[in-house]
XYZ file of C-alpha atoms in Angstrom:
161
model
C 12.218 18.721 3.581
C 12.761 15.931 1.111
C 12.516 12.625 2.948
C 14.251 13.501 6.193
C 12.422 13.216 9.463
C 12.274 16.476 11.393
C 11.619 14.741 14.685
C 13.732 11.824 15.877
C 11.964 8.475 15.686
C 9.494 9.556 13.007
C 9.503 8.573 9.402
C 10.517 5.431 7.621
C 12.872 3.149 9.493
C 16.129 2.438 7.661
C 16.372 -0.904 5.893
C 19.250 -3.157 7.025
C 22.157 -3.359 4.601
C 21.713 -7.119 4.137
C 18.136 -6.580 2.942
C 19.242 -3.862 0.534
C 21.873 -6.190 -0.908
C 19.348 -9.043 -1.278
C 16.990 -6.722 -3.134
C 19.782 -5.737 -5.516
C 20.129 -2.243 -3.999
C 17.284 -0.769 -6.074
C 18.071 2.802 -4.972
C 21.692 2.420 -6.131
C 22.858 4.295 -3.039
C 26.082 3.324 -1.332
C 25.613 0.577 1.240
C 26.589 1.033 4.876
C 29.765 -0.997 5.278
C 30.111 -0.068 8.960
C 26.762 -1.546 10.007
C 27.204 -3.547 13.213
C 26.851 -7.316 12.928
C 25.609 -8.807 16.171
C 26.197 -12.391 17.183
C 23.682 -14.839 15.796
C 22.407 -17.434 18.206
C 21.469 -21.016 17.495
C 19.547 -21.943 20.630
C 18.513 -20.149 23.776
C 16.306 -21.339 26.603
C 13.660 -19.064 28.106
C 14.760 -17.057 31.145
C 13.885 -18.754 34.428
C 11.886 -15.774 35.653
C 9.289 -16.082 32.859
C 5.941 -17.564 33.829
C 4.962 -20.980 32.478
C 2.715 -19.484 29.799
C 5.351 -16.926 28.732
C 7.937 -19.739 28.598
C 5.620 -21.774 26.367
C 5.305 -18.815 24.007
C 9.110 -18.422 24.029
C 9.551 -22.094 23.126
C 7.040 -21.703 20.312
C 8.419 -18.574 18.603
C 12.182 -18.603 19.272
C 12.941 -21.720 17.164
C 11.055 -20.139 14.245
C 12.896 -16.835 14.631
C 16.236 -18.634 14.832
C 15.451 -20.779 11.792
C 14.824 -17.638 9.735
C 17.875 -15.828 11.194
C 15.608 -13.010 12.329
C 16.809 -12.753 15.914
C 20.279 -11.996 17.264
C 21.554 -11.885 20.830
C 20.681 -8.185 20.996
C 17.003 -8.908 20.233
C 16.264 -11.216 23.141
C 14.804 -8.411 25.256
C 12.157 -7.913 22.547
C 11.320 -11.618 22.681
C 11.060 -11.447 26.479
C 8.811 -8.376 26.293
C 6.578 -10.064 23.711
C 6.237 -13.223 25.816
C 5.477 -11.257 29.003
C 2.910 -9.117 27.161
C 1.296 -12.301 25.828
C 1.053 -13.758 29.336
C -0.403 -10.522 30.726
C -2.908 -10.345 27.866
C -4.073 -13.894 28.564
C -4.457 -13.130 32.291
C -6.495 -10.008 31.498
C -8.699 -11.946 29.066
C -9.298 -14.648 31.666
C -10.349 -11.972 34.158
C -12.770 -10.462 31.637
C -14.206 -13.901 30.912
C -14.596 -14.623 34.622
C -15.990 -11.249 35.765
C -17.511 -9.840 32.576
C -17.056 -6.564 30.750
C -18.940 -4.573 33.377
C -18.157 -4.950 37.075
C -19.428 -3.320 40.233
C -17.419 -0.238 41.157
C -16.421 1.013 44.622
C -19.621 3.072 44.892
C -21.773 0.112 43.895
C -22.480 1.293 40.365
C -21.491 -0.428 37.153
C -18.094 0.313 35.641
C -15.867 -0.982 32.888
C -13.779 -3.947 34.001
C -10.191 -2.651 34.484
C -8.962 -5.912 32.960
C -10.256 -4.631 29.592
C -7.820 -1.719 29.780
C -5.020 -4.108 30.696
C -5.981 -6.408 27.811
C -5.965 -3.517 25.331
C -2.603 -2.202 26.546
C -0.938 -5.607 26.515
C -2.346 -6.270 23.030
C -0.711 -3.027 21.841
C 2.554 -4.192 23.398
C 2.248 -7.550 21.641
C 1.657 -5.808 18.311
C 4.645 -3.503 18.839
C 7.109 -6.176 19.899
C 5.666 -8.728 17.504
C 6.197 -6.412 14.549
C 9.805 -5.848 15.630
C 10.281 -9.610 15.480
C 8.326 -10.174 12.266
C 5.456 -12.033 13.906
C 2.730 -10.601 11.673
C 2.450 -10.898 7.886
C 3.184 -7.237 7.070
C 6.272 -6.935 9.252
C 7.445 -10.395 8.191
C 7.446 -9.218 4.583
C 9.436 -6.105 5.509
C 11.820 -8.096 7.689
C 12.524 -11.044 5.422
C 11.907 -9.365 2.085
C 8.840 -11.311 1.030
C 8.496 -14.209 -1.348
C 9.699 -13.049 -4.711
C 8.129 -14.841 -7.623
C 10.531 -17.066 -9.495
C 11.335 -15.761 -12.904
C 10.086 -17.946 -15.729
C 12.066 -16.274 -18.517
C 14.717 -18.826 -19.469
C 16.928 -16.209 -21.105
C 16.970 -14.041 -17.999
C 17.965 -17.084 -15.961
C 20.829 -17.782 -18.385
C 22.141 -14.252 -17.928
C 22.267 -14.724 -14.162
C 24.167 -18.019 -14.258
């Protein structure tokens, strides 16, 4: 089938036009000139409904995302979801620390602490939303384009100037 996904949502995600242009359009395909450009934001406070811990996470990551021009107004729901997942993960971890991995079930026998399931699920959510925002090294490289080594060939630099 030659590079096309047969099921929606599968396959390689398309690269934004700005990233293609920065990379010099290595595929030499025509660039999407109709790509929507959403409003960039310069500062945004955490929503009031976020918990204290989720608000702290917001205040820690949003300035970094804004500095790198990674987040637009349309991405704030992903930031909210990441911060909420982080708070829920911390609560689940605290419960595991307090009650242990194995707890007493309703019948009196040992069972896996349900907080472990919550911790695993919220960690998956953090990974998903974090990768959308470029909060891990691999997705950051895909999102920002990575650190290209500076060319040391003086003649090549002359050709570019």
